[in-house]
PDB file of C-alpha atoms in Angstrom:
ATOM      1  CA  UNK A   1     -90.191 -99.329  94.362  1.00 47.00           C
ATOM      2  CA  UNK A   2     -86.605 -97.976  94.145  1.00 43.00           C
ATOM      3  CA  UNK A   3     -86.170 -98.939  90.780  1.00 45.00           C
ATOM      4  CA  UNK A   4     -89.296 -97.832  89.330  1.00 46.00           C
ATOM      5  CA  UNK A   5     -89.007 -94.344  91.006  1.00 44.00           C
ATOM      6  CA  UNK A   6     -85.076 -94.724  89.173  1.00 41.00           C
ATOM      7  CA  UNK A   7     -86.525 -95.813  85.545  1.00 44.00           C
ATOM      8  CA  UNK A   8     -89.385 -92.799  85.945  1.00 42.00           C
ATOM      9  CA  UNK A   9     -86.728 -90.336  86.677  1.00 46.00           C
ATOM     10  CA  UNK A  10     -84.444 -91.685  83.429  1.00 40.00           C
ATOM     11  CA  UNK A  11     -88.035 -91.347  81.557  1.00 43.00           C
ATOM     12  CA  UNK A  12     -88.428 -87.669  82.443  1.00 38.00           C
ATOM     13  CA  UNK A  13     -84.971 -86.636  81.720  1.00 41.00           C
ATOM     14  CA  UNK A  14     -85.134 -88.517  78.287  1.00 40.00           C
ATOM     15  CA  UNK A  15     -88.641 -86.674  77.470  1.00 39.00           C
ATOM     16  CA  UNK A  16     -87.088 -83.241  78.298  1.00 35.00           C
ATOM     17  CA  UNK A  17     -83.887 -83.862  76.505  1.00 36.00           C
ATOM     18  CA  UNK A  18     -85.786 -85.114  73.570  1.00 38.00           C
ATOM     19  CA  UNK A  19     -88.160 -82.024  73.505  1.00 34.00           C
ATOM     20  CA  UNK A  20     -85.118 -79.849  73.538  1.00 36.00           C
ATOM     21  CA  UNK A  21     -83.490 -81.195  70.758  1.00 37.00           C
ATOM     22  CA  UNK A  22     -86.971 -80.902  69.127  1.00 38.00           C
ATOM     23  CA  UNK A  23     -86.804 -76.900  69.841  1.00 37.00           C
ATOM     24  CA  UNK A  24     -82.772 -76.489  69.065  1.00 40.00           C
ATOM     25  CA  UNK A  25     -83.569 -78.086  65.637  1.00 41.00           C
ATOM     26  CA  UNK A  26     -86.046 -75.509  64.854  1.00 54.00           C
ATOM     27  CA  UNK A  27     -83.097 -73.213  65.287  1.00 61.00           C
ATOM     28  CA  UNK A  28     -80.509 -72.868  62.391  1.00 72.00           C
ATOM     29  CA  UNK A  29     -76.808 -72.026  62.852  1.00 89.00           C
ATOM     30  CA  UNK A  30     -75.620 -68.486  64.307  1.00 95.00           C
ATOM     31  CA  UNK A  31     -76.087 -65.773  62.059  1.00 95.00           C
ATOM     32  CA  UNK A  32     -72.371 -64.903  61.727  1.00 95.00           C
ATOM     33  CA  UNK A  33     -72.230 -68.687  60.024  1.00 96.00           C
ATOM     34  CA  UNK A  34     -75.573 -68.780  58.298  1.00 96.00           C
ATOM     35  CA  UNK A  35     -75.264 -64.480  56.980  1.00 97.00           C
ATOM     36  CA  UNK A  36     -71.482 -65.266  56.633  1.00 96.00           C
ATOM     37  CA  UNK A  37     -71.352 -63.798  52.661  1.00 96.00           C
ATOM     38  CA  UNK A  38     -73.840 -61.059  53.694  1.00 95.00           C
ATOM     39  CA  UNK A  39     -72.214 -60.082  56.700  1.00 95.00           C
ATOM     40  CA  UNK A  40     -68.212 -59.889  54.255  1.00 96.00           C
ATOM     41  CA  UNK A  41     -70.506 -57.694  51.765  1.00 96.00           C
ATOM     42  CA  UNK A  42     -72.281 -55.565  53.623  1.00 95.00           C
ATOM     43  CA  UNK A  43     -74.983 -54.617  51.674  1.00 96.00           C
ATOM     44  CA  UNK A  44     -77.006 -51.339  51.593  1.00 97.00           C
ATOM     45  CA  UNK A  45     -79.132 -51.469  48.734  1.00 97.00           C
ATOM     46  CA  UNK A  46     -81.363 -53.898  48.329  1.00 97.00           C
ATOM     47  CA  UNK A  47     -84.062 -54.174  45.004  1.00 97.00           C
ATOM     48  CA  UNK A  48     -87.367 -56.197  45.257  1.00 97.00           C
ATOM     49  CA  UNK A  49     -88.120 -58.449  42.441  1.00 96.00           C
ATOM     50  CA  UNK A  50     -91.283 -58.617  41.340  1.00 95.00           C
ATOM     51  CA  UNK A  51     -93.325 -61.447  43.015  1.00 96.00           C
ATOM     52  CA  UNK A  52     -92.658 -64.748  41.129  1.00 97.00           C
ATOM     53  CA  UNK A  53     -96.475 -66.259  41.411  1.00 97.00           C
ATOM     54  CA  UNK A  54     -96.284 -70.239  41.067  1.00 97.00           C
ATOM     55  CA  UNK A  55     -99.633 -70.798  43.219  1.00 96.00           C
ATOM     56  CA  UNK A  56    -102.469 -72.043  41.122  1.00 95.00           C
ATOM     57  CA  UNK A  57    -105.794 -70.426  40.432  1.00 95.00           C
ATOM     58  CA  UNK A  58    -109.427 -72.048  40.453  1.00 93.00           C
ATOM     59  CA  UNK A  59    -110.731 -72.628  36.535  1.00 94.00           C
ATOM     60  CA  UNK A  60    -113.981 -69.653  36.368  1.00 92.00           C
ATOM     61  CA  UNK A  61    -116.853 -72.001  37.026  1.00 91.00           C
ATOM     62  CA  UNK A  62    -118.381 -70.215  39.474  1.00 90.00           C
ATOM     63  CA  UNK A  63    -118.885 -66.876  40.698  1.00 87.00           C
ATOM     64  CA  UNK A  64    -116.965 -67.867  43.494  1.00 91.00           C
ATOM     65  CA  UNK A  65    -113.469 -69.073  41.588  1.00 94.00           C
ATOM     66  CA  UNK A  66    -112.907 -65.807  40.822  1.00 94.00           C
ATOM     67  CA  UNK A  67    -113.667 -64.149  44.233  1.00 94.00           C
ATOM     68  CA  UNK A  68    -110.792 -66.787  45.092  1.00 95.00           C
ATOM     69  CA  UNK A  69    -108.747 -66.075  42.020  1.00 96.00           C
ATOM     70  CA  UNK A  70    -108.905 -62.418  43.099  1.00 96.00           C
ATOM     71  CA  UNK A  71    -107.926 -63.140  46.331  1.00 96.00           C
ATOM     72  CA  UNK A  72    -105.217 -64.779  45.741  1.00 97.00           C
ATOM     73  CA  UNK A  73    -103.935 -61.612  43.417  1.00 97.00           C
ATOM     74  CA  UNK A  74    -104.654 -59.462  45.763  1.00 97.00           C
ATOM     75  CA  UNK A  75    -102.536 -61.089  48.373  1.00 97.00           C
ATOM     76  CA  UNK A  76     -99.494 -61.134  46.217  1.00 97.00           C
ATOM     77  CA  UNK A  77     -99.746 -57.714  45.597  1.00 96.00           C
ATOM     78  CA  UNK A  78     -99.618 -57.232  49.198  1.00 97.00           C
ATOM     79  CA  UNK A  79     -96.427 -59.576  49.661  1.00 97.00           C
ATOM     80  CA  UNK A  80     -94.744 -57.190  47.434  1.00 96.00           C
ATOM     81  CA  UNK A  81     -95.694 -54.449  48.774  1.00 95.00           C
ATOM     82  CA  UNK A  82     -95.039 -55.512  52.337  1.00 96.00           C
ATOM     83  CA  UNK A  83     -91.821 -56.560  51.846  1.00 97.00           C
ATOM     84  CA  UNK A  84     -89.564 -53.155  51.709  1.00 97.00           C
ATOM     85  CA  UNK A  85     -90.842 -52.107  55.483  1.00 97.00           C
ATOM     86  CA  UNK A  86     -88.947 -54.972  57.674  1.00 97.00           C
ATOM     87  CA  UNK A  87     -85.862 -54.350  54.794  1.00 97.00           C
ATOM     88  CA  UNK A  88     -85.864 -50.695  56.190  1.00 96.00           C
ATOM     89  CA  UNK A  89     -86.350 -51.657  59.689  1.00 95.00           C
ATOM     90  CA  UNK A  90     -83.616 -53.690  59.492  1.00 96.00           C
ATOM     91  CA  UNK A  91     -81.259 -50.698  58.097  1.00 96.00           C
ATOM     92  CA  UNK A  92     -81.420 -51.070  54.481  1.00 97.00           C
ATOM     93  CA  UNK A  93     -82.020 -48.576  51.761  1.00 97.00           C
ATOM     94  CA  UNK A  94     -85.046 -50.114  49.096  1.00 97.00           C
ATOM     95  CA  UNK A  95     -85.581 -48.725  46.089  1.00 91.00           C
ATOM     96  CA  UNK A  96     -89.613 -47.951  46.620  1.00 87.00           C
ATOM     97  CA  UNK A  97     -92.357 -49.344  44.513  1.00 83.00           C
ATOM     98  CA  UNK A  98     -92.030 -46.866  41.208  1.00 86.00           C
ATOM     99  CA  UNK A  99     -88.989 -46.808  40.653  1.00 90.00           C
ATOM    100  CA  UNK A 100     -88.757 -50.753  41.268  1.00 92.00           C
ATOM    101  CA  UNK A 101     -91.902 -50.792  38.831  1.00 89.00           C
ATOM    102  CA  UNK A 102     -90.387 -48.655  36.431  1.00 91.00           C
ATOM    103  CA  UNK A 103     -86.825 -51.104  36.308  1.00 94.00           C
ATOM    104  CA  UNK A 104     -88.690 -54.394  35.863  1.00 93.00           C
ATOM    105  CA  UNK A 105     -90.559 -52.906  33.185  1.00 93.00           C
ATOM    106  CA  UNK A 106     -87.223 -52.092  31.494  1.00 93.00           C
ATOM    107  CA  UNK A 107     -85.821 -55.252  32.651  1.00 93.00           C
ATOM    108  CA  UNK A 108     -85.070 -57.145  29.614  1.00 93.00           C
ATOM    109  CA  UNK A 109     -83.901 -60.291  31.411  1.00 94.00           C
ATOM    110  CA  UNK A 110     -86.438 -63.519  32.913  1.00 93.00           C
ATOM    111  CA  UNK A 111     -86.662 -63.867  36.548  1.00 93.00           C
ATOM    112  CA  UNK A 112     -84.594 -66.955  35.520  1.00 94.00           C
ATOM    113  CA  UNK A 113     -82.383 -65.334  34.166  1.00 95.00           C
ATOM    114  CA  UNK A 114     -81.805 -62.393  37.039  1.00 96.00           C
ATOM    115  CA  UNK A 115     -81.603 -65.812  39.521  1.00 95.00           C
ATOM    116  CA  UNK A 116     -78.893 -67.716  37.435  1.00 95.00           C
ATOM    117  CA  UNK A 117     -77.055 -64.983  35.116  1.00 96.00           C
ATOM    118  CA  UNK A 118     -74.861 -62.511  36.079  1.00 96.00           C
ATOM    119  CA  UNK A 119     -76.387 -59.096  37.342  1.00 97.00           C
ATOM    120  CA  UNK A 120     -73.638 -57.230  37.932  1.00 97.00           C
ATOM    121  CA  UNK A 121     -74.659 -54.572  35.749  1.00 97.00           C
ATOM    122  CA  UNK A 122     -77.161 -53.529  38.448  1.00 97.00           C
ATOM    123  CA  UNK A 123     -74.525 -53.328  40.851  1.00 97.00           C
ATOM    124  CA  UNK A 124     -72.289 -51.020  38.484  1.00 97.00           C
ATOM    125  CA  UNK A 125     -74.975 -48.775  36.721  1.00 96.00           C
ATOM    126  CA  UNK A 126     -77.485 -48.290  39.502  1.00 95.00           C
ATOM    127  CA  UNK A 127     -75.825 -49.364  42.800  1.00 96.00           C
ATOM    128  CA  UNK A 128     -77.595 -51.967  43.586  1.00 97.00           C
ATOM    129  CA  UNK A 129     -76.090 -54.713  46.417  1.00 98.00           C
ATOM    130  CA  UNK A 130     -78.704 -57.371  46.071  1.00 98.00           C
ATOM    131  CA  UNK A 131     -82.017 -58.690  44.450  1.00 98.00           C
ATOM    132  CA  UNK A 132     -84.968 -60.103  46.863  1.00 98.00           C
ATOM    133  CA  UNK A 133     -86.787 -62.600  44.635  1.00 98.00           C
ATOM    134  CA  UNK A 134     -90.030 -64.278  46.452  1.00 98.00           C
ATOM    135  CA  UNK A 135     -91.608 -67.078  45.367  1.00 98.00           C
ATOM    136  CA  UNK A 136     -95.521 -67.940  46.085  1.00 98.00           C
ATOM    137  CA  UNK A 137     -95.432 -71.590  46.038  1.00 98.00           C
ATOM    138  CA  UNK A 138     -99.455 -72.423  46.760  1.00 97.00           C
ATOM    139  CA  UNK A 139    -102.295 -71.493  49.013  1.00 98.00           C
ATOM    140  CA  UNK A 140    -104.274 -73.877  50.619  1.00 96.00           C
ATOM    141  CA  UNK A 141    -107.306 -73.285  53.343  1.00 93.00           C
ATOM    142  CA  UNK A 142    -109.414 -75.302  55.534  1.00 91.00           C
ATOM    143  CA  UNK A 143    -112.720 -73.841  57.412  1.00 86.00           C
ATOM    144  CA  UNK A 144    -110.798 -71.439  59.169  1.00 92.00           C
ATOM    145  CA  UNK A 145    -107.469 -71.552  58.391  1.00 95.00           C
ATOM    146  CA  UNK A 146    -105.228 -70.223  55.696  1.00 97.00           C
ATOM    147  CA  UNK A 147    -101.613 -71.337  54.611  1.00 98.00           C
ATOM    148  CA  UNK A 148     -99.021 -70.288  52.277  1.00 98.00           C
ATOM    149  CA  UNK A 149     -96.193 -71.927  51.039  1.00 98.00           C
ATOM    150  CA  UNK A 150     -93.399 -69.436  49.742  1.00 98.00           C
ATOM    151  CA  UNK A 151     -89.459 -69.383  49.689  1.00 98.00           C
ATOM    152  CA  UNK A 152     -87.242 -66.064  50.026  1.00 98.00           C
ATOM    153  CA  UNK A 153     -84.179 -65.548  48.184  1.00 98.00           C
ATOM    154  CA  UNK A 154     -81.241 -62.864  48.237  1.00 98.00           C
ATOM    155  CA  UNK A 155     -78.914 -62.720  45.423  1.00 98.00           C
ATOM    156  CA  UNK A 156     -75.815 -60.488  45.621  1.00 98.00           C
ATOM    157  CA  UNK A 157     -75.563 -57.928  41.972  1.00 98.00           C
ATOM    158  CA  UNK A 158     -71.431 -57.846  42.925  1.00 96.00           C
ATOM    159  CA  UNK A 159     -70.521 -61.749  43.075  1.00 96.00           C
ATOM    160  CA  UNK A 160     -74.217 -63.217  42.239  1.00 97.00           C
ATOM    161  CA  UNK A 161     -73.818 -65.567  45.733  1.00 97.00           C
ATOM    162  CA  UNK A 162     -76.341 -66.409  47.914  1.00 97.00           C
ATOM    163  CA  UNK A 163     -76.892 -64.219  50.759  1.00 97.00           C
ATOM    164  CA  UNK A 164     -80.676 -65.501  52.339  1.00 97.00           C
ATOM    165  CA  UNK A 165     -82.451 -68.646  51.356  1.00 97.00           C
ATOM    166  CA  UNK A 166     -86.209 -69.441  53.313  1.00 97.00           C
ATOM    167  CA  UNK A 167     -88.123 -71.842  52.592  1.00 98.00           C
ATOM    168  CA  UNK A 168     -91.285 -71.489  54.527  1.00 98.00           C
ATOM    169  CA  UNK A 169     -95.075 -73.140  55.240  1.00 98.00           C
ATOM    170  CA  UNK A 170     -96.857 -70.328  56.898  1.00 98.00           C
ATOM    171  CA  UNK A 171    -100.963 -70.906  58.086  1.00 97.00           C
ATOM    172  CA  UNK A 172    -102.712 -68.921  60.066  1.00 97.00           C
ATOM    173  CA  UNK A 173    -105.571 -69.899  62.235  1.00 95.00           C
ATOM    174  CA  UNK A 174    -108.879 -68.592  63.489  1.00 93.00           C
ATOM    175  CA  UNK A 175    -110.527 -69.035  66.752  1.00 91.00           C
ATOM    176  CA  UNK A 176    -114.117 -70.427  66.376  1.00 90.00           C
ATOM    177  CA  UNK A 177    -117.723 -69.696  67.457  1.00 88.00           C
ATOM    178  CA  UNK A 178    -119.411 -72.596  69.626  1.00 86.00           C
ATOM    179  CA  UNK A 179    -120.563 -73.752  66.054  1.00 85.00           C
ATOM    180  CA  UNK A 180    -117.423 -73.989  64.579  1.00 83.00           C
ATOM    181  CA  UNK A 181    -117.893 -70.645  62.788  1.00 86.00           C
ATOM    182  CA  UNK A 182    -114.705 -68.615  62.522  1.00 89.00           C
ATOM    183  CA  UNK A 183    -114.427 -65.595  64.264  1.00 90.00           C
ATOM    184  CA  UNK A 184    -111.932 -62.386  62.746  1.00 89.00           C
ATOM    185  CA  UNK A 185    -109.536 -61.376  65.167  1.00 90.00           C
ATOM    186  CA  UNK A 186    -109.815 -57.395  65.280  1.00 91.00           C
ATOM    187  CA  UNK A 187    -107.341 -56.794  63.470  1.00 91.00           C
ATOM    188  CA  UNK A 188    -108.333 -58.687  60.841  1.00 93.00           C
ATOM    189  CA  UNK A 189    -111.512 -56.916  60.819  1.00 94.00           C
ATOM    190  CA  UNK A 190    -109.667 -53.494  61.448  1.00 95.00           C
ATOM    191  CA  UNK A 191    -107.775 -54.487  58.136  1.00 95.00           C
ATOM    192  CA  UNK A 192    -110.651 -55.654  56.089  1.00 95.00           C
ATOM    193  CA  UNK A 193    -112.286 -52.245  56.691  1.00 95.00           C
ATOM    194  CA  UNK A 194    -109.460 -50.468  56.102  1.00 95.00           C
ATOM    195  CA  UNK A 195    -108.619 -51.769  52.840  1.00 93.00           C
ATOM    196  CA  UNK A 196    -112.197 -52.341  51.716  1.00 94.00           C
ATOM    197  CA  UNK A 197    -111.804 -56.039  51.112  1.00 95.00           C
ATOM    198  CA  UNK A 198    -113.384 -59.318  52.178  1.00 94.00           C
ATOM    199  CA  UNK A 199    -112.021 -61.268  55.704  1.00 92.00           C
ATOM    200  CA  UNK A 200    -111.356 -63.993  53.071  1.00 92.00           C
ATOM    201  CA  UNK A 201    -108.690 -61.525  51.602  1.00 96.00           C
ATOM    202  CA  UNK A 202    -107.898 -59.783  54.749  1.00 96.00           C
ATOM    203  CA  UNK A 203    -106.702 -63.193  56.179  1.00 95.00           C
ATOM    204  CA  UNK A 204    -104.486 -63.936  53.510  1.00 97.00           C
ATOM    205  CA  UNK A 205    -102.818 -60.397  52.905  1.00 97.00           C
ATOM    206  CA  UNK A 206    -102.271 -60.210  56.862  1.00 96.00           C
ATOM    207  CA  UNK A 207    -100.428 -63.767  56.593  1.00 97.00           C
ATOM    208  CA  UNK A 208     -98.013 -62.463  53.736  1.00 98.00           C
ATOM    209  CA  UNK A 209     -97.255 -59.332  55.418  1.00 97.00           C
ATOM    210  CA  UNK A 210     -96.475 -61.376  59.218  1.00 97.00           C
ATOM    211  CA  UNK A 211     -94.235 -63.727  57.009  1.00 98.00           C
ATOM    212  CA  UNK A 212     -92.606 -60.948  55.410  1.00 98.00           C
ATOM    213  CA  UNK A 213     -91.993 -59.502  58.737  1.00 97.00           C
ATOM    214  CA  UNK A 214     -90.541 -62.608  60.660  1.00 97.00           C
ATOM    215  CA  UNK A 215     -87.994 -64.062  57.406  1.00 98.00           C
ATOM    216  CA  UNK A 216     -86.724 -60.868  56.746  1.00 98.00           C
ATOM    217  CA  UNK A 217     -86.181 -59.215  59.897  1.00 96.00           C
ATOM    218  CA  UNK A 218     -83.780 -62.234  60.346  1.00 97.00           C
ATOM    219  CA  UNK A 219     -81.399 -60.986  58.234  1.00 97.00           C
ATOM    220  CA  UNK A 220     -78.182 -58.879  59.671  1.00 95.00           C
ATOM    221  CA  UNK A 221     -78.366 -55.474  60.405  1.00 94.00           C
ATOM    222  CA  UNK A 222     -78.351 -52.775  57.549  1.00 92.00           C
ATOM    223  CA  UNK A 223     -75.592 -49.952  57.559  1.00 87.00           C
ATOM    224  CA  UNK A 224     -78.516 -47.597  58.592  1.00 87.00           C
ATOM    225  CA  UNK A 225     -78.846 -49.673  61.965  1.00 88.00           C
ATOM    226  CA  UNK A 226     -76.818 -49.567  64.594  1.00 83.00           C
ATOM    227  CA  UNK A 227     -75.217 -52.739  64.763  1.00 77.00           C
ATOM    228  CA  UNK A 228     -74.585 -54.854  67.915  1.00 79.00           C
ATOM    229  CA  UNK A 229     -71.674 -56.920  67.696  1.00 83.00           C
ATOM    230  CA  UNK A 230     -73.417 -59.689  69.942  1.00 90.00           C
ATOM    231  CA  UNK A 231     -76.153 -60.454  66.782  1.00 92.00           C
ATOM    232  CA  UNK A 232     -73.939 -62.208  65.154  1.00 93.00           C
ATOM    233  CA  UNK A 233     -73.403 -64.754  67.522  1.00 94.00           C
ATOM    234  CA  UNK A 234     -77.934 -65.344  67.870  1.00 94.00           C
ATOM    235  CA  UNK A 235     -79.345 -68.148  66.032  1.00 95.00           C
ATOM    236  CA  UNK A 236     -80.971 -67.591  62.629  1.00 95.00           C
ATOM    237  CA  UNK A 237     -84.130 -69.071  61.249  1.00 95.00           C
ATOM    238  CA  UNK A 238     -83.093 -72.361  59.645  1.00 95.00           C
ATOM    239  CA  UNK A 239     -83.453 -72.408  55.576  1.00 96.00           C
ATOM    240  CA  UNK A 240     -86.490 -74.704  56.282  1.00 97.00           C
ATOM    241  CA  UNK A 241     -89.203 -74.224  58.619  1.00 97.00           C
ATOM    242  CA  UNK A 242     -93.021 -73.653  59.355  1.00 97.00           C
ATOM    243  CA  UNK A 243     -94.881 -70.772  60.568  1.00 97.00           C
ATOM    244  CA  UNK A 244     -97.778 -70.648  62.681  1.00 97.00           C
ATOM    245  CA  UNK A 245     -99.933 -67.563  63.414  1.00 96.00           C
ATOM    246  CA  UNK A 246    -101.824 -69.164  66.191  1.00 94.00           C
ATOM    247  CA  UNK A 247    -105.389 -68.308  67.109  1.00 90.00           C
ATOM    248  CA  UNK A 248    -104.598 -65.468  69.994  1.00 89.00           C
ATOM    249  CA  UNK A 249    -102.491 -63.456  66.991  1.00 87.00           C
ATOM    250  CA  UNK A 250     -99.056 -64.878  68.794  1.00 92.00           C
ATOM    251  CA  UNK A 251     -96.218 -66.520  66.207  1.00 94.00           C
ATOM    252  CA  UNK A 252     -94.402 -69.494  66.668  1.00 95.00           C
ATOM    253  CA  UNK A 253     -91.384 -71.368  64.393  1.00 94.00           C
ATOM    254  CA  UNK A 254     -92.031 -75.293  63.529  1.00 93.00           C
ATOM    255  CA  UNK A 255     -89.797 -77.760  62.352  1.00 82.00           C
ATOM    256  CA  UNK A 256     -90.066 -78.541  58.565  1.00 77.00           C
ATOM    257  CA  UNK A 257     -90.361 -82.102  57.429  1.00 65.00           C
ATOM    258  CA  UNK A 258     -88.919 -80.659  54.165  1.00 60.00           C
ATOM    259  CA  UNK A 259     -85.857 -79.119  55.546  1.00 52.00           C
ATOM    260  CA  UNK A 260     -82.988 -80.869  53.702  1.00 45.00           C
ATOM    261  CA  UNK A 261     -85.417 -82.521  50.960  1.00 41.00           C
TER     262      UNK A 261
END
């Protein structure tokens, strides 16, 4: 009786210590390690690529395939557009949406090209520190959930290094009716009326704009924040990870089975 009470107890502690190691690895290293290039930069001025759209889109069949097609457009725009407010938060100056429009519309160079070639001409003619580039992967959906896959990249215009890299699977979920119907949270519906769109739309702009909001506010504090020394030393997101936007609104951080792929 001894022993089995003995092997129970081992059982238990195994269980915890495996679930822990299970949470830790959904952790990546401290942000001084991880931001180490970003945090020897420092910098202030950040530009927002335009959205780099790899998802596919339904061949016009139907009337619905292009409902979905404009959708999916729709949500992009929003990712863009989203994606300067938790920049700011975090202390950054972002060039805002005209005169970012206005400079990828003189922009002579690919988005390849901006990724891989040197850009330190917008470092030295407009005083730019780094380029956000955001890739939209795919969309997928189920009954009543939606998921994104998109990755998050920060390229520095002075030494054309790698400052942020996120690769993320992001799905948000719906609670459902007693017949499996999905039900809007409010603010989904608060958002759909607001922007005079469809809850189809509304859940998928609302799940670009949360992602946007929980990669980027990772990054180190801007020179408009006040920093606190002890940030540094907090884990980051890992490069790899899911996202889940669970059916009460909270957010939680999954292990990838990509991460190192």
């Amino acid at each position: 009786m001894r022993n089995q009470r003995l092997w129970k107890g081992v059982a238990v502690c195994c269980a915890v210590l495996a679930t822990a190691a299970v949470l830790a690895s959904c952790k990546g290293e401290k942000k001084i390690v991880q931001y180490s290039q970003m945090y020897k930069e420092t910098p202030a001025v950040i530009y927002i690529a335009p959205i780099n759209d790899l998802s596919s889109r339904r061949a016009l069949r139907e009337l619905n395939d292009s409902a979905y097609n404009a959708s999916l457009n729709t949500a992009v725009k929003h990712c863009y557009l989203t994606a300067a407010s938790p920049l700011v938060n975090r202390g950054y100056y972002v060039m805002g949406p005209l005169a970012s429009a206005q400079l990828s519309a003189t922009e002579s160079r690919t988005g390849k090209q901006l990724r891989n070639e040197s850009i330190e001409d917008l470092y030295t003619g407009l005083g730019i520190d780094a380029v956000l580039f955001v890739d939209i992967v795919e969309w997928t959906n189920t009954h009543a959930a939606w998921t994104v896959e998109a990755e998050y990249y920060v390229r520095s215009a002075r030494t054309g290094g790698e400052l942020l890299f996120a690769h993320v699977k992001a799905t948000k979920l719906l609670p459902t009716d007693h017949k499996g119907n999905p039900k809007p949270l409010k603010a989904d519906l608060d958002f759909a009326e607001r922007y005079g769109c469809d809850l189809e739309t509304a859940q998928r702009c609302r799940l670009v704009e949360i992602l946007n909001e929980y990669v980027l506010s990772d990054l180190p504090s801007g020179s408009r924040a006040r920093v606190d020394e002890k940030e540094r030393y907090v884990k980051s997101h890992p490069e790899y990870f899911n996202l889940r936007i669970h059916r009460d609104g909270s957010v939680e951080m999954l292990k990838s089975t990509e991460e190192g792929s």
